[in-house]
Amino acid sequence: MHIHMPGKQAQTGLEIEKNMDIGLRFWYNLIGYILILGGKAMLSKKVVELLNDQVNKEFYSAYLYLDMSNYYKNEGLDGFANWYKIQAQEERDHAVLFIEYLQQNGEAVVLEAIGKPDKEFSKFTDPLEAGAEHERFVTGLIHNIYAAAYDEKDFRTMQFLDWFVKEQAEEEENADDLIRKFELFGGDSKGLYMLDNELAARVYSAPSLTV
């Protein structure tokens, strides 16, 4: 005897298979999400290498900005020296953030030798222009890591790098702004004195990103 249940229909083999596939995909996605939240998802070898290299590049950036700070200090421009000293502190913080991110993901941190700053400064604008050029270089490095993470579908690293992408836009803007201000006010001793005082007011603030 066939009993018909109102509102329900027998599933075909195709429908059963489709529902099983949906269920499997649900559990697969759930497990992947749990792994991401639990900090157990492994980073690819390429991404790890790029992140480790960025640690070195950030420490080099700190060295470079300290060199610029020393140059201005020797020239009697304490405000410019202060601005670049704080810039060096920020770059050091960036390096530590990359270290902490690698450690959080169970990856080894490789500290390579830091290159010696090789820029020669003969006039006041030289460090300003070198700084702007360097920030564009660093932006390219961050974008390269982001692209590698995207290729690996490494959404966690992409999210981590989002802060640096925004930060680099600000860094480039600040570097270009320094050049513009010097072009406007640095041409005479009074204007240079006022600009130096303005830069002396910069204070250090810790990065807003936490790992």
Tab-separated table of C-alpha atoms in Angstrom:
chain	number	residue	atom	x	y	z
A	1	MET	CA	0.000	0.000	0.000
A	2	HIS	CA	1.364	3.450	-0.894
A	3	ILE	CA	0.933	6.175	1.737
A	4	HIS	CA	1.079	9.720	0.412
A	5	MET	CA	2.359	12.369	2.877
A	6	PRO	CA	0.825	15.768	2.114
A	7	GLY	CA	3.377	18.490	1.299
A	8	LYS	CA	6.285	16.053	0.828
A	9	GLN	CA	7.662	14.401	-2.282
A	10	ALA	CA	10.086	11.543	-2.597
A	11	GLN	CA	13.603	12.730	-3.490
A	12	THR	CA	15.171	11.532	-6.694
A	13	GLY	CA	18.699	10.136	-6.713
A	14	LEU	CA	19.944	13.389	-8.265
A	15	GLU	CA	18.355	15.479	-5.511
A	16	ILE	CA	19.853	13.269	-2.799
A	17	GLU	CA	23.283	13.580	-4.390
A	18	LYS	CA	22.873	17.364	-4.648
A	19	ASN	CA	21.891	17.661	-0.973
A	20	MET	CA	24.861	15.521	0.054
A	21	ASP	CA	27.166	17.771	-1.969
A	22	ILE	CA	25.740	20.865	-0.268
A	23	GLY	CA	26.251	19.231	3.116
A	24	LEU	CA	29.843	18.304	2.357
A	25	ARG	CA	30.624	21.789	1.151
A	26	PHE	CA	29.061	23.236	4.314
A	27	TRP	CA	31.251	21.114	6.570
A	28	TYR	CA	34.330	21.781	4.443
A	29	ASN	CA	33.807	25.540	4.679
A	30	LEU	CA	33.031	25.339	8.394
A	31	ILE	CA	36.213	23.391	9.130
A	32	GLY	CA	38.253	25.847	7.088
A	33	TYR	CA	36.710	28.758	8.979
A	34	ILE	CA	37.463	27.119	12.335
A	35	LEU	CA	41.068	26.562	11.303
A	36	ILE	CA	41.411	30.199	10.344
A	37	LEU	CA	39.940	31.370	13.634
A	38	GLY	CA	42.098	28.951	15.574
A	39	GLY	CA	45.300	30.236	14.028
A	40	LYS	CA	46.186	26.836	12.546
A	41	ALA	CA	45.942	27.606	8.852
A	42	MET	CA	49.404	27.323	7.309
A	43	LEU	CA	50.827	30.086	5.163
A	44	SER	CA	52.367	29.190	1.831
A	45	LYS	CA	56.150	29.027	1.520
A	46	LYS	CA	56.184	31.965	-0.896
A	47	VAL	CA	54.109	34.192	1.376
A	48	VAL	CA	56.293	33.307	4.372
A	49	GLU	CA	59.442	34.193	2.437
A	50	LEU	CA	57.985	37.534	1.379
A	51	LEU	CA	56.831	38.334	4.914
A	52	ASN	CA	60.285	37.505	6.302
A	53	ASP	CA	61.896	39.660	3.648
A	54	GLN	CA	59.572	42.500	4.613
A	55	VAL	CA	60.805	42.262	8.207
A	56	ASN	CA	64.289	42.995	6.892
A	57	LYS	CA	63.056	45.790	4.624
A	58	GLU	CA	61.224	47.493	7.493
A	59	PHE	CA	64.318	47.404	9.696
A	60	TYR	CA	66.347	48.786	6.787
A	61	SER	CA	63.783	51.579	6.481
A	62	ALA	CA	64.380	52.400	10.150
A	63	TYR	CA	68.140	52.517	9.498
A	64	LEU	CA	67.622	54.760	6.482
A	65	TYR	CA	65.457	57.227	8.376
A	66	LEU	CA	67.893	57.285	11.294
A	67	ASP	CA	70.600	58.171	8.793
A	68	MET	CA	68.451	61.043	7.535
A	69	SER	CA	67.796	62.145	11.112
A	70	ASN	CA	71.536	62.172	11.819
A	71	TYR	CA	72.162	64.250	8.704
A	72	TYR	CA	69.697	66.946	9.751
A	73	LYS	CA	70.972	66.861	13.342
A	74	ASN	CA	74.472	67.562	12.102
A	75	GLU	CA	73.115	70.438	9.999
A	76	GLY	CA	71.420	72.025	13.010
A	77	LEU	CA	67.858	71.276	11.872
A	78	ASP	CA	66.567	69.559	15.002
A	79	GLY	CA	62.948	69.580	13.846
A	80	PHE	CA	63.746	67.672	10.653
A	81	ALA	CA	65.925	65.335	12.739
A	82	ASN	CA	63.009	64.712	15.096
A	83	TRP	CA	60.601	64.012	12.246
A	84	TYR	CA	62.827	61.335	10.727
A	85	LYS	CA	63.733	59.844	14.100
A	86	ILE	CA	60.046	59.230	14.751
A	87	GLN	CA	59.712	57.895	11.222
A	88	ALA	CA	62.437	55.370	12.077
A	89	GLN	CA	60.506	54.317	15.196
A	90	GLU	CA	57.411	53.684	13.085
A	91	GLU	CA	59.361	51.511	10.657
A	92	ARG	CA	60.724	49.488	13.562
A	93	ASP	CA	57.151	48.993	14.767
A	94	HIS	CA	56.157	47.778	11.307
A	95	ALA	CA	58.928	45.183	11.378
A	96	VAL	CA	57.724	43.929	14.761
A	97	LEU	CA	54.168	43.617	13.439
A	98	PHE	CA	55.371	41.367	10.624
A	99	ILE	CA	57.369	39.308	13.146
A	100	GLU	CA	54.333	38.908	15.396
A	101	TYR	CA	52.148	37.913	12.450
A	102	LEU	CA	54.594	35.188	11.411
A	103	GLN	CA	54.838	33.917	14.979
A	104	GLN	CA	51.065	33.944	15.407
A	105	ASN	CA	50.817	31.655	12.392
A	106	GLY	CA	53.466	29.246	13.658
A	107	GLU	CA	56.103	30.322	11.128
A	108	ALA	CA	59.806	30.770	11.822
A	109	VAL	CA	61.142	34.318	11.777
A	110	VAL	CA	64.400	34.681	9.850
A	111	LEU	CA	66.406	37.781	10.732
A	112	GLU	CA	68.839	38.575	7.943
A	113	ALA	CA	71.630	41.159	8.032
A	114	ILE	CA	70.362	44.720	7.638
A	115	GLY	CA	71.923	46.657	4.800
A	116	LYS	CA	73.853	49.864	5.452
A	117	PRO	CA	72.085	53.016	4.213
A	118	ASP	CA	73.853	54.063	1.023
A	119	LYS	CA	72.289	57.456	0.304
A	120	GLU	CA	74.504	60.525	0.028
A	121	PHE	CA	73.061	63.860	1.152
A	122	SER	CA	74.597	67.100	-0.071
A	123	LYS	CA	71.635	69.479	0.295
A	124	PHE	CA	68.591	69.760	2.537
A	125	THR	CA	66.169	68.414	-0.058
A	126	ASP	CA	68.116	65.193	-0.680
A	127	PRO	CA	66.679	63.236	2.294
A	128	LEU	CA	63.177	64.474	1.491
A	129	GLU	CA	63.350	63.196	-2.079
A	130	ALA	CA	65.039	59.950	-1.023
A	131	GLY	CA	62.344	59.404	1.590
A	132	ALA	CA	59.538	59.835	-0.944
A	133	GLU	CA	61.255	57.464	-3.360
A	134	HIS	CA	61.755	54.895	-0.604
A	135	GLU	CA	58.107	54.995	0.439
A	136	ARG	CA	57.047	54.256	-3.136
A	137	PHE	CA	59.468	51.316	-3.104
A	138	VAL	CA	57.965	49.973	0.128
A	139	THR	CA	54.463	50.356	-1.301
A	140	GLY	CA	55.507	48.119	-4.187
A	141	LEU	CA	56.806	45.509	-1.726
A	142	ILE	CA	53.526	45.480	0.208
A	143	HIS	CA	51.560	45.141	-3.027
A	144	ASN	CA	53.746	42.194	-4.073
A	145	ILE	CA	52.994	40.350	-0.829
A	146	TYR	CA	49.304	41.143	-1.201
A	147	ALA	CA	49.308	39.780	-4.759
A	148	ALA	CA	51.024	36.580	-3.628
A	149	ALA	CA	48.499	36.134	-0.805
A	150	TYR	CA	45.648	36.711	-3.273
A	151	ASP	CA	47.032	34.031	-5.607
A	152	GLU	CA	47.129	31.603	-2.666
A	153	LYS	CA	43.619	32.619	-1.513
A	154	ASP	CA	45.301	33.584	1.756
A	155	PHE	CA	42.555	35.887	2.964
A	156	ARG	CA	43.973	36.203	6.458
A	157	THR	CA	47.255	37.650	5.193
A	158	MET	CA	45.340	39.925	2.841
A	159	GLN	CA	43.332	41.234	5.792
A	160	PHE	CA	46.544	41.756	7.773
A	161	LEU	CA	48.075	43.672	4.861
A	162	ASP	CA	45.036	45.913	4.395
A	163	TRP	CA	46.331	48.115	7.209
A	164	PHE	CA	49.734	48.436	5.526
A	165	VAL	CA	48.176	49.299	2.163
A	166	LYS	CA	46.358	52.216	3.804
A	167	GLU	CA	49.426	53.121	5.848
A	168	GLN	CA	51.602	53.326	2.743
A	169	ALA	CA	49.173	55.689	1.063
A	170	GLU	CA	49.537	57.959	4.090
A	171	GLU	CA	53.334	57.565	4.132
A	172	GLU	CA	53.625	58.586	0.492
A	173	GLU	CA	51.339	61.553	1.074
A	174	ASN	CA	53.389	62.688	4.092
A	175	ALA	CA	56.662	62.356	2.180
A	176	ASP	CA	55.339	64.358	-0.762
A	177	ASP	CA	53.884	66.932	1.626
A	178	LEU	CA	57.318	67.493	3.179
A	179	ILE	CA	58.780	68.211	-0.242
A	180	ARG	CA	55.998	70.674	-1.066
A	181	LYS	CA	56.416	72.488	2.242
A	182	PHE	CA	60.136	72.804	1.757
A	183	GLU	CA	59.627	74.176	-1.745
A	184	LEU	CA	57.214	76.767	-0.336
A	185	PHE	CA	58.957	77.773	2.890
A	186	GLY	CA	62.489	76.402	2.877
A	187	GLY	CA	63.953	78.911	0.470
A	188	ASP	CA	64.784	81.520	3.117
A	189	SER	CA	66.112	81.263	6.654
A	190	LYS	CA	62.931	82.513	8.332
A	191	GLY	CA	60.691	80.080	6.472
A	192	LEU	CA	63.110	77.217	7.114
A	193	TYR	CA	63.188	78.083	10.819
A	194	MET	CA	59.391	77.992	11.042
A	195	LEU	CA	59.171	74.722	9.131
A	196	ASP	CA	61.817	73.181	11.377
A	197	ASN	CA	59.811	74.206	14.441
A	198	GLU	CA	56.704	72.637	12.959
A	199	LEU	CA	58.467	69.318	12.399
A	200	ALA	CA	59.883	69.433	15.936
A	201	ALA	CA	56.315	69.157	17.262
A	202	ARG	CA	55.823	65.680	15.834
A	203	VAL	CA	55.410	63.059	18.565
A	204	TYR	CA	55.598	59.293	18.404
A	205	SER	CA	52.395	57.252	18.436
A	206	ALA	CA	52.169	53.474	18.423
A	207	PRO	CA	50.563	51.792	15.378
A	208	SER	CA	46.824	51.234	15.515
A	209	LEU	CA	47.203	47.693	14.189
A	210	THR	CA	47.412	44.828	16.671
A	211	VAL	CA	48.207	41.248	15.721
